[in-house]
Amino acid sequence: MAKFYKANGSGGIEPVEVKLNDLYQEVILDHNRRPRHFTEVEDANAYAHGHNPLCGDDYFLYLLVDQGGIIKKVGFKGEGCAISKSSASMMTVAVEGKSVKDADALKDNFIHLLTDNTGSDAVRAAAGKLKIFEGVKQFPVRVKCATLIWRTLEEALKDRSRRKEEVSTEKE
């Protein structure tokens, strides 16, 4: 539990106990309602399409990567559940301005955090704010929703000659 304060009716403030899970849920819902970078990047030079046929999540990811390997712009378009959209929104915020190498490492940590029950404190720390998705592990079917955009990022960062037409959460 965390302590926060709110105004009371007599002009003062009073402590309020808030469960961290409630805060995490609010962050996820905010990114679903108001996704960041929810746009097509017109001058993108790296892109990929990700699809989860089981729940209908379907996203296009656009990146503008400069000559030095820095992700200058990132955007996504499409539709999906609250978990997939908020994961995509938070991913775009997390990788914009990062090097391709750092974005790839963050992707690995995020996927590891959600798919491996032996996730260490180091992995959790490396995931930073994204560790709020760790609770998704309690709902295995939702893990694919949260990791779809990260798998799509993985594909977008590949050399064009090695890219697939579409990333899918289901085996081919």
Coordinates of N, CA, C and O in Angstrom, one line a residue:
M1 N 0.8 -1.2 0.0 CA 0.0 0.0 0.0 C 0.9 1.2 0.0 O 1.9 1.3 0.6
A2 N 0.4 2.3 -0.7 CA 1.1 3.5 -0.7 C 0.2 4.6 -0.1 O -1.0 4.4 -0.1
K3 N 0.8 5.6 0.5 CA 0.0 6.7 1.1 C 0.0 7.9 0.2 O 1.0 8.3 -0.3
F4 N -1.2 8.3 -0.1 CA -1.4 9.6 -0.8 C -2.3 10.4 0.0 O -2.9 10.0 1.0
Y5 N -2.5 11.7 -0.4 CA -3.3 12.6 0.4 C -4.3 13.2 -0.5 O -4.1 13.4 -1.7
K6 N -5.5 13.5 0.1 CA -6.5 14.1 -0.6 C -7.1 15.2 0.2 O -7.0 15.2 1.5
A7 N -7.8 16.2 -0.4 CA -8.4 17.3 0.3 C -9.7 16.7 1.0 O -10.4 15.9 0.4
N8 N -9.9 17.2 2.2 CA -11.1 16.8 2.9 C -12.1 18.0 2.9 O -11.7 19.0 2.4
G9 N -13.2 17.8 3.3 CA -14.3 18.8 3.2 C -14.0 20.0 4.0 O -14.6 21.1 3.8
S10 N -13.1 20.0 5.0 CA -12.9 21.2 5.9 C -11.7 22.0 5.5 O -11.1 22.8 6.3
G11 N -11.2 21.8 4.3 CA -10.0 22.6 3.8 C -8.7 22.0 4.1 O -7.7 22.5 3.7
G12 N -8.6 20.9 4.8 CA -7.4 20.2 5.1 C -7.1 19.1 4.2 O -7.8 18.9 3.2
I13 N -6.1 18.3 4.5 CA -5.8 17.1 3.7 C -5.8 15.9 4.7 O -5.6 16.0 5.9
E14 N -6.1 14.7 4.1 CA -6.1 13.5 4.9 C -5.5 12.4 4.1 O -5.5 12.4 2.9
P15 N -4.8 11.4 4.8 CA -4.1 10.3 4.1 C -5.1 9.4 3.5 O -6.2 9.2 4.1
V16 N -4.8 8.8 2.4 CA -5.6 7.8 1.7 C -4.7 6.7 1.4 O -3.6 6.9 0.8
E17 N -5.0 5.5 1.7 CA -4.2 4.3 1.3 C -4.7 3.8 0.0 O -5.9 3.6 -0.3
V18 N -3.7 3.6 -0.9 CA -4.0 3.2 -2.3 C -3.2 1.9 -2.6 O -2.0 1.9 -2.4
K19 N -3.9 0.9 -3.1 CA -3.1 -0.3 -3.5 C -2.4 0.0 -4.8 O -2.9 0.6 -5.7
L20 N -1.1 -0.5 -4.8 CA -0.3 -0.2 -6.0 C -1.0 -0.8 -7.3 O -0.9 -0.3 -8.3
N21 N -1.6 -2.0 -7.1 CA -2.3 -2.6 -8.2 C -3.3 -1.7 -8.8 O -3.5 -1.7 -10.0
D22 N -4.0 -0.9 -8.0 CA -5.0 0.0 -8.5 C -4.4 1.1 -9.3 O -4.9 1.5 -10.3
L23 N -3.2 1.6 -8.8 CA -2.5 2.6 -9.6 C -2.0 2.0 -10.9 O -2.1 2.7 -11.9
Y24 N -1.5 0.8 -10.9 CA -1.0 0.2 -12.1 C -2.2 0.1 -13.1 O -2.0 0.3 -14.3
Q25 N -3.3 -0.4 -12.6 CA -4.5 -0.5 -13.5 C -4.9 0.8 -14.1 O -5.2 0.9 -15.3
E26 N -4.8 1.9 -13.3 CA -5.1 3.2 -13.8 C -4.2 3.7 -14.9 O -4.6 4.2 -15.9
V27 N -2.9 3.4 -14.8 CA -1.9 3.7 -15.8 C -2.2 3.0 -17.1 O -2.3 3.6 -18.2
I28 N -2.5 1.7 -17.0 CA -2.8 0.9 -18.2 C -4.1 1.4 -18.8 O -4.2 1.6 -20.0
L29 N -5.1 1.7 -18.0 CA -6.4 2.2 -18.6 C -6.2 3.6 -19.2 O -6.8 3.9 -20.3
D30 N -5.3 4.5 -18.6 CA -5.1 5.8 -19.2 C -4.4 5.6 -20.6 O -4.8 6.3 -21.5
H31 N -3.4 4.7 -20.7 CA -2.8 4.5 -22.0 C -3.7 3.9 -23.0 O -3.6 4.1 -24.2
N32 N -4.7 3.1 -22.6 CA -5.7 2.6 -23.5 C -6.7 3.7 -24.0 O -6.9 3.8 -25.1
R33 N -7.1 4.6 -23.1 CA -8.0 5.6 -23.4 C -7.3 6.7 -24.3 O -7.9 7.3 -25.2
R34 N -6.1 7.0 -23.9 CA -5.3 8.1 -24.6 C -4.0 7.6 -25.0 O -3.0 7.9 -24.4
P35 N -4.0 6.7 -26.0 CA -2.7 6.1 -26.4 C -1.7 7.2 -27.0 O -2.1 8.0 -27.7
R36 N -0.5 7.1 -26.5 CA 0.6 8.0 -27.0 C 1.1 7.4 -28.3 O 1.2 6.2 -28.6
H37 N 1.5 8.4 -29.2 CA 2.1 8.0 -30.5 C 1.2 7.2 -31.4 O 1.6 6.3 -32.1
F38 N -0.1 7.4 -31.2 CA -1.1 6.6 -32.0 C -1.3 7.3 -33.3 O -2.2 8.0 -33.6
T39 N -0.3 7.1 -34.2 CA -0.3 7.7 -35.5 C 0.6 7.0 -36.4 O 1.5 6.3 -36.0
E40 N 0.4 7.1 -37.7 CA 1.3 6.6 -38.7 C 2.5 7.6 -38.9 O 2.2 8.8 -39.0
V41 N 3.7 7.1 -38.9 CA 4.8 7.9 -39.1 C 5.1 7.9 -40.7 O 5.5 6.9 -41.2
E42 N 4.8 9.0 -41.3 CA 4.8 9.1 -42.8 C 6.2 8.8 -43.3 O 6.3 8.2 -44.4
D43 N 7.3 9.2 -42.6 CA 8.6 9.0 -43.2 C 9.3 7.8 -42.5 O 10.6 7.7 -42.5
A44 N 8.6 6.9 -42.0 CA 9.1 5.7 -41.4 C 10.0 4.9 -42.3 O 9.8 4.8 -43.5
N45 N 11.1 4.4 -41.8 CA 12.0 3.6 -42.6 C 12.1 2.2 -42.0 O 12.9 1.3 -42.5
A46 N 11.4 1.9 -41.0 CA 11.3 0.5 -40.4 C 9.8 0.4 -40.0 O 9.2 1.3 -39.4
Y47 N 9.2 -0.8 -40.2 CA 7.8 -1.0 -39.9 C 7.6 -2.5 -39.8 O 8.4 -3.3 -40.3
A48 N 6.5 -2.8 -39.2 CA 6.0 -4.2 -39.1 C 4.5 -4.2 -38.8 O 4.0 -3.3 -38.3
H49 N 3.9 -5.4 -39.0 CA 2.5 -5.6 -38.8 C 2.4 -6.8 -37.8 O 3.0 -7.8 -38.0
G50 N 1.7 -6.6 -36.7 CA 1.5 -7.7 -35.7 C 0.0 -8.0 -35.6 O -0.8 -7.1 -35.6
H51 N -0.3 -9.3 -35.4 CA -1.7 -9.7 -35.3 C -1.8 -10.8 -34.4 O -1.0 -11.8 -34.4
N52 N -2.8 -10.8 -33.5 CA -3.2 -11.8 -32.6 C -4.5 -12.3 -33.0 O -5.6 -11.8 -32.6
P53 N -4.6 -13.4 -33.7 CA -5.9 -13.9 -34.3 C -6.9 -14.4 -33.2 O -8.1 -14.4 -33.4
L54 N -6.3 -14.7 -32.0 CA -7.2 -15.2 -31.0 C -8.1 -14.2 -30.4 O -9.3 -14.4 -30.0
C55 N -7.6 -13.0 -30.2 CA -8.4 -11.9 -29.6 C -8.6 -10.7 -30.6 O -9.3 -9.8 -30.2
G56 N -8.0 -10.7 -31.7 CA -8.2 -9.7 -32.7 C -7.3 -8.5 -32.7 O -7.5 -7.6 -33.4
D57 N -6.3 -8.5 -31.8 CA -5.3 -7.4 -31.7 C -4.6 -7.3 -33.1 O -4.2 -8.3 -33.6
D58 N -4.5 -6.1 -33.6 CA -4.0 -6.0 -35.0 C -3.4 -4.6 -35.1 O -4.1 -3.6 -35.0
Y59 N -2.0 -4.5 -35.1 CA -1.3 -3.3 -35.1 C -0.2 -3.2 -36.2 O 0.4 -4.1 -36.5
F60 N -0.1 -2.0 -36.6 CA 1.0 -1.6 -37.5 C 2.0 -0.7 -36.7 O 1.5 0.3 -36.1
L61 N 3.3 -1.0 -36.7 CA 4.2 -0.2 -36.0 C 5.1 0.5 -37.0 O 5.6 -0.1 -38.0
Y62 N 5.4 1.8 -36.8 CA 6.2 2.6 -37.7 C 7.4 3.2 -36.9 O 7.1 3.8 -35.8
L63 N 8.6 3.1 -37.4 CA 9.8 3.7 -36.8 C 10.5 4.5 -37.8 O 10.7 4.1 -39.0
L64 N 11.1 5.6 -37.4 CA 12.1 6.4 -38.1 C 13.4 6.3 -37.4 O 13.5 6.8 -36.3
V65 N 14.3 5.5 -38.0 CA 15.6 5.3 -37.3 C 16.6 6.0 -38.1 O 16.7 5.9 -39.4
D66 N 17.4 6.9 -37.4 CA 18.4 7.7 -38.1 C 19.7 6.9 -38.5 O 19.8 5.7 -38.1
Q67 N 20.6 7.5 -39.2 CA 21.8 6.8 -39.6 C 22.7 6.3 -38.4 O 23.4 5.3 -38.6
G68 N 22.5 6.9 -37.3 CA 23.3 6.5 -36.1 C 22.6 5.4 -35.3 O 23.1 5.0 -34.2
G69 N 21.5 4.9 -35.8 CA 20.7 3.9 -35.1 C 19.9 4.3 -33.9 O 19.5 3.5 -33.1
I70 N 19.5 5.6 -34.0 CA 18.6 6.1 -32.9 C 17.2 6.2 -33.5 O 16.9 6.6 -34.6
I71 N 16.2 5.7 -32.7 CA 14.8 5.8 -33.0 C 14.3 7.2 -32.8 O 14.1 7.6 -31.7
K72 N 14.1 7.9 -33.9 CA 13.8 9.4 -33.8 C 12.2 9.5 -33.7 O 11.8 10.5 -33.0
K73 N 11.5 8.7 -34.4 CA 10.0 8.8 -34.3 C 9.5 7.4 -34.2 O 10.0 6.5 -34.8
V74 N 8.4 7.2 -33.5 CA 7.7 5.9 -33.4 C 6.2 6.2 -33.4 O 5.7 7.2 -32.8
G75 N 5.5 5.3 -34.0 CA 4.0 5.4 -34.0 C 3.4 4.1 -34.3 O 4.0 3.2 -34.8
F76 N 2.1 4.0 -33.9 CA 1.4 2.7 -34.2 C 0.0 3.1 -34.5 O -0.6 4.1 -34.1
K77 N -0.7 2.2 -35.3 CA -2.1 2.3 -35.6 C -2.7 0.9 -35.5 O -2.0 -0.1 -35.7
G78 N -4.0 0.8 -35.4 CA -4.7 -0.4 -35.3 C -5.6 -0.5 -34.2 O -6.0 0.6 -33.6
E79 N -6.0 -1.7 -33.9 CA -7.0 -1.9 -32.8 C -6.7 -3.1 -32.0 O -6.1 -4.1 -32.5
G80 N -7.2 -3.1 -30.8 CA -7.0 -4.3 -29.9 C -7.6 -4.0 -28.5 O -8.2 -3.0 -28.3
C81 N -7.3 -5.0 -27.7 CA -7.8 -4.9 -26.3 C -7.0 -3.8 -25.5 O -6.0 -3.3 -26.0
A82 N -7.5 -3.5 -24.3 CA -6.9 -2.5 -23.5 C -5.4 -2.9 -23.1 O -4.6 -2.0 -23.1
I83 N -5.2 -4.2 -22.9 CA -3.8 -4.6 -22.6 C -2.9 -4.3 -23.8 O -1.8 -3.8 -23.6
S84 N -3.3 -4.8 -25.0 CA -2.4 -4.6 -26.1 C -2.2 -3.2 -26.5 O -1.1 -2.7 -26.8
K85 N -3.3 -2.4 -26.4 CA -3.1 -0.9 -26.8 C -2.3 -0.2 -25.8 O -1.4 0.6 -26.2
S86 N -2.5 -0.4 -24.5 CA -1.7 0.3 -23.5 C -0.2 -0.2 -23.6 O 0.7 0.6 -23.4
S87 N 0.0 -1.5 -23.8 CA 1.4 -2.0 -24.0 C 2.1 -1.3 -25.2 O 3.2 -0.8 -25.1
A88 N 1.3 -1.1 -26.3 CA 1.9 -0.4 -27.5 C 2.2 1.0 -27.2 O 3.2 1.5 -27.5
S89 N 1.2 1.7 -26.5 CA 1.4 3.1 -26.2 C 2.7 3.3 -25.3 O 3.5 4.1 -25.5
M90 N 2.8 2.4 -24.2 CA 3.9 2.6 -23.3 C 5.2 2.2 -24.0 O 6.3 2.8 -23.7
M91 N 5.2 1.2 -24.9 CA 6.4 0.8 -25.7 C 6.9 2.0 -26.5 O 8.1 2.3 -26.6
T92 N 5.9 2.7 -27.2 CA 6.4 3.8 -28.1 C 7.0 4.9 -27.2 O 8.0 5.5 -27.7
V93 N 6.5 5.2 -26.1 CA 7.1 6.2 -25.2 C 8.5 5.7 -24.7 O 9.4 6.5 -24.7
A94 N 8.6 4.4 -24.4 CA 9.8 3.9 -23.9 C 11.0 3.8 -24.9 O 12.1 4.0 -24.5
V95 N 10.7 3.6 -26.2 CA 11.7 3.4 -27.1 C 12.1 4.7 -27.9 O 13.2 4.7 -28.5
E96 N 11.2 5.6 -28.0 CA 11.5 6.8 -28.8 C 12.7 7.5 -28.2 O 12.8 7.8 -27.0
G97 N 13.7 7.8 -29.0 CA 14.9 8.5 -28.6 C 16.0 7.5 -28.2 O 17.2 7.9 -27.9
K98 N 15.7 6.2 -28.1 CA 16.7 5.2 -27.7 C 17.4 4.7 -28.9 O 16.9 4.8 -30.1
S99 N 18.5 4.1 -28.7 CA 19.2 3.4 -29.8 C 18.5 2.1 -30.1 O 17.8 1.6 -29.2
V100 N 18.7 1.6 -31.3 CA 18.1 0.3 -31.7 C 18.6 -0.8 -30.7 O 17.8 -1.6 -30.3
K101 N 19.8 -0.7 -30.3 CA 20.4 -1.7 -29.4 C 19.7 -1.6 -28.0 O 19.3 -2.7 -27.5
D102 N 19.5 -0.4 -27.5 CA 18.8 -0.3 -26.2 C 17.3 -0.7 -26.3 O 16.8 -1.3 -25.4
A103 N 16.7 -0.3 -27.4 CA 15.3 -0.7 -27.6 C 15.1 -2.2 -27.7 O 14.2 -2.8 -27.1
D104 N 16.1 -2.9 -28.3 CA 16.1 -4.3 -28.4 C 16.3 -5.0 -27.1 O 15.6 -6.0 -26.7
A105 N 17.2 -4.4 -26.3 CA 17.4 -4.9 -24.9 C 16.2 -4.8 -24.0 O 15.8 -5.7 -23.3
L106 N 15.5 -3.6 -24.2 CA 14.3 -3.4 -23.4 C 13.2 -4.4 -23.8 O 12.5 -4.9 -23.0
K107 N 13.1 -4.6 -25.1 CA 12.1 -5.6 -25.6 C 12.4 -7.0 -25.0 O 11.5 -7.6 -24.5
D108 N 13.7 -7.4 -25.0 CA 14.0 -8.7 -24.4 C 13.6 -8.7 -22.9 O 13.1 -9.7 -22.5
N109 N 13.9 -7.7 -22.2 CA 13.6 -7.6 -20.8 C 12.1 -7.7 -20.5 O 11.6 -8.4 -19.7
F110 N 11.3 -7.0 -21.3 CA 9.9 -6.9 -21.2 C 9.3 -8.3 -21.5 O 8.5 -8.8 -20.7
I111 N 9.7 -8.9 -22.6 CA 9.2 -10.3 -22.9 C 9.6 -11.3 -21.8 O 8.8 -12.1 -21.4
H112 N 10.8 -11.2 -21.4 CA 11.3 -12.1 -20.3 C 10.4 -11.9 -19.0 O 10.1 -12.9 -18.4
L113 N 10.2 -10.7 -18.7 CA 9.4 -10.3 -17.5 C 8.0 -11.0 -17.5 O 7.5 -11.5 -16.5
L114 N 7.4 -11.0 -18.7 CA 6.0 -11.6 -18.8 C 6.0 -13.1 -19.1 O 4.9 -13.7 -18.9
T115 N 7.1 -13.7 -19.6 CA 7.0 -15.1 -20.0 C 7.8 -16.0 -19.2 O 7.7 -17.2 -19.3
D116 N 8.6 -15.5 -18.3 CA 9.4 -16.3 -17.4 C 9.1 -16.1 -16.0 O 9.3 -15.0 -15.5
N117 N 8.8 -17.2 -15.3 CA 8.4 -17.0 -13.9 C 9.7 -16.9 -13.0 O 9.5 -16.7 -11.8
T118 N 10.8 -17.0 -13.6 CA 12.1 -16.8 -12.8 C 12.6 -15.4 -13.0 O 13.8 -15.2 -12.7
G119 N 11.8 -14.5 -13.4 CA 12.3 -13.1 -13.6 C 13.0 -12.5 -12.4 O 12.5 -12.5 -11.3
S120 N 14.2 -12.1 -12.6 CA 15.0 -11.6 -11.5 C 14.7 -10.1 -11.2 O 14.1 -9.4 -12.0
D121 N 15.3 -9.6 -10.1 CA 15.2 -8.2 -9.8 C 15.8 -7.3 -10.8 O 15.4 -6.2 -11.1
A122 N 16.9 -7.9 -11.4 CA 17.6 -7.1 -12.5 C 16.7 -7.0 -13.7 O 16.7 -5.9 -14.3
V123 N 16.0 -8.0 -14.1 CA 15.0 -7.9 -15.2 C 13.9 -6.9 -14.9 O 13.6 -6.1 -15.7
R124 N 13.4 -7.0 -13.7 CA 12.3 -6.1 -13.3 C 12.9 -4.6 -13.3 O 12.2 -3.7 -13.8
A125 N 14.1 -4.4 -12.8 CA 14.6 -3.1 -12.8 C 14.9 -2.6 -14.2 O 14.6 -1.4 -14.5
A126 N 15.3 -3.4 -15.1 CA 15.6 -3.1 -16.5 C 14.3 -2.7 -17.2 O 14.3 -1.9 -18.1
A127 N 13.2 -3.3 -16.8 CA 11.9 -3.1 -17.4 C 11.4 -1.7 -17.0 O 10.5 -1.1 -17.7
G128 N 11.9 -1.2 -15.9 CA 11.4 0.2 -15.5 C 9.9 0.3 -15.3 O 9.3 -0.6 -14.7
K129 N 9.3 1.3 -15.8 CA 7.9 1.5 -15.6 C 7.1 0.4 -16.2 O 5.9 0.2 -15.9
L130 N 7.6 -0.3 -17.2 CA 6.9 -1.3 -17.9 C 6.6 -2.5 -17.0 O 5.8 -3.4 -17.4
K131 N 7.2 -2.6 -15.8 CA 7.0 -3.7 -15.0 C 5.6 -3.7 -14.4 O 5.1 -4.7 -13.9
I132 N 4.8 -2.7 -14.7 CA 3.4 -2.7 -14.3 C 2.6 -3.8 -15.0 O 1.6 -4.2 -14.5
F133 N 3.2 -4.3 -16.1 CA 2.5 -5.3 -16.9 C 2.8 -6.7 -16.3 O 2.2 -7.7 -16.7
E134 N 3.6 -6.8 -15.3 CA 4.0 -8.1 -14.7 C 2.7 -8.9 -14.2 O 2.7 -10.1 -14.3
G135 N 1.7 -8.2 -13.7 CA 0.5 -8.8 -13.3 C -0.2 -9.6 -14.4 O -1.0 -10.5 -14.1
V136 N 0.1 -9.3 -15.6 CA -0.6 -9.9 -16.8 C -0.2 -11.4 -16.7 O -1.0 -12.3 -17.2
K137 N 0.9 -11.8 -16.1 CA 1.3 -13.2 -16.1 C 0.3 -14.1 -15.4 O 0.2 -15.3 -15.7
Q138 N -0.6 -13.5 -14.6 CA -1.6 -14.2 -13.9 C -2.7 -14.7 -14.8 O -3.5 -15.5 -14.5
F139 N -2.7 -14.1 -16.0 CA -3.7 -14.4 -17.1 C -3.0 -14.8 -18.3 O -2.8 -14.0 -19.2
P140 N -2.5 -16.0 -18.4 CA -1.6 -16.5 -19.5 C -2.1 -16.1 -20.9 O -1.3 -15.8 -21.8
V141 N -3.4 -16.1 -21.2 CA -3.9 -15.8 -22.5 C -3.7 -14.3 -22.8 O -3.5 -13.9 -24.0
R142 N -3.6 -13.5 -21.8 CA -3.3 -12.0 -22.0 C -1.9 -11.7 -22.2 O -1.6 -10.6 -22.7
V143 N -1.0 -12.6 -21.9 CA 0.5 -12.3 -22.1 C 0.7 -12.1 -23.6 O 1.5 -11.2 -24.0
K144 N 0.0 -12.8 -24.5 CA 0.2 -12.6 -25.9 C -0.3 -11.2 -26.3 O 0.3 -10.5 -27.2
C145 N -1.3 -10.7 -25.6 CA -1.8 -9.3 -25.9 C -0.7 -8.3 -25.6 O -0.5 -7.3 -26.3
A146 N -0.1 -8.4 -24.4 CA 0.9 -7.5 -23.9 C 2.2 -7.5 -24.7 O 2.8 -6.5 -24.9
T147 N 2.5 -8.7 -25.2 CA 3.8 -8.9 -25.9 C 3.7 -8.7 -27.4 O 4.8 -8.6 -28.1
L148 N 2.6 -8.6 -28.0 CA 2.4 -8.6 -29.4 C 3.2 -7.4 -30.0 O 4.0 -7.5 -30.9
I149 N 3.0 -6.2 -29.5 CA 3.7 -5.0 -30.1 C 5.2 -5.1 -29.9 O 5.9 -4.6 -30.7
W150 N 5.7 -5.8 -28.8 CA 7.1 -6.0 -28.6 C 7.7 -6.9 -29.6 O 8.8 -6.7 -30.1
R151 N 6.9 -8.0 -30.0 CA 7.3 -8.9 -31.0 C 7.3 -8.2 -32.4 O 8.2 -8.4 -33.2
T152 N 6.4 -7.3 -32.5 CA 6.3 -6.5 -33.8 C 7.5 -5.5 -33.8 O 8.1 -5.4 -34.9
L153 N 7.9 -4.9 -32.7 CA 9.1 -4.1 -32.7 C 10.3 -4.9 -33.1 O 11.1 -4.5 -33.9
E154 N 10.4 -6.1 -32.6 CA 11.5 -7.0 -32.9 C 11.6 -7.2 -34.4 O 12.7 -7.1 -35.0
E155 N 10.5 -7.4 -35.0 CA 10.4 -7.6 -36.5 C 10.8 -6.3 -37.2 O 11.5 -6.4 -38.2
A156 N 10.3 -5.2 -36.8 CA 10.5 -3.9 -37.4 C 12.0 -3.6 -37.4 O 12.5 -2.9 -38.3
L157 N 12.7 -4.0 -36.3 CA 14.1 -3.7 -36.2 C 15.1 -4.6 -37.0 O 16.2 -4.3 -37.2
K158 N 14.5 -5.7 -37.6 CA 15.3 -6.6 -38.4 C 15.7 -5.9 -39.7 O 15.0 -5.0 -40.2
D159 N 16.7 -6.4 -40.3 CA 17.1 -6.0 -41.7 C 15.9 -6.3 -42.6 O 15.2 -7.4 -42.5
R160 N 15.6 -5.4 -43.5 CA 14.4 -5.6 -44.4 C 14.3 -6.9 -45.1 O 13.3 -7.5 -45.3
S161 N 15.5 -7.5 -45.5 CA 15.5 -8.7 -46.2 C 15.0 -9.9 -45.4 O 14.7 -10.9 -45.9
R162 N 15.1 -9.7 -44.0 CA 14.7 -10.9 -43.1 C 13.3 -10.7 -42.5 O 12.9 -11.5 -41.8
R163 N 12.6 -9.6 -42.8 CA 11.3 -9.3 -42.2 C 10.3 -10.3 -42.7 O 10.2 -10.6 -43.9
K164 N 9.4 -10.6 -41.8 CA 8.2 -11.4 -42.2 C 7.1 -10.4 -42.7 O 7.2 -9.2 -42.3
E165 N 6.1 -10.8 -43.4 CA 5.0 -10.0 -43.8 C 4.2 -9.6 -42.6 O 3.7 -8.4 -42.5
E166 N 4.0 -10.5 -41.7 CA 3.2 -10.2 -40.5 C 3.8 -11.0 -39.3 O 4.2 -12.2 -39.4
V167 N 3.7 -10.5 -38.1 CA 4.1 -11.2 -36.9 C 2.7 -11.7 -36.3 O 1.8 -10.9 -36.3
S168 N 2.7 -12.9 -35.9 CA 1.5 -13.5 -35.3 C 1.8 -14.1 -34.0 O 2.9 -14.6 -33.8
T169 N 0.8 -14.0 -33.1 CA 1.0 -14.7 -31.8 C 0.8 -16.2 -31.8 O 1.1 -16.9 -30.9
E170 N 0.4 -16.7 -33.0 CA 0.2 -18.1 -33.1 C 1.3 -18.7 -34.0 O 1.8 -18.1 -34.9
K171 N 1.6 -19.9 -33.7 CA 2.7 -20.6 -34.5 C 2.2 -20.8 -36.0 O 1.0 -20.9 -36.2
E172 N 3.1 -20.7 -36.8 CA 2.8 -20.8 -38.3 C 2.8 -22.2 -38.7 O 3.3 -23.1 -38.2

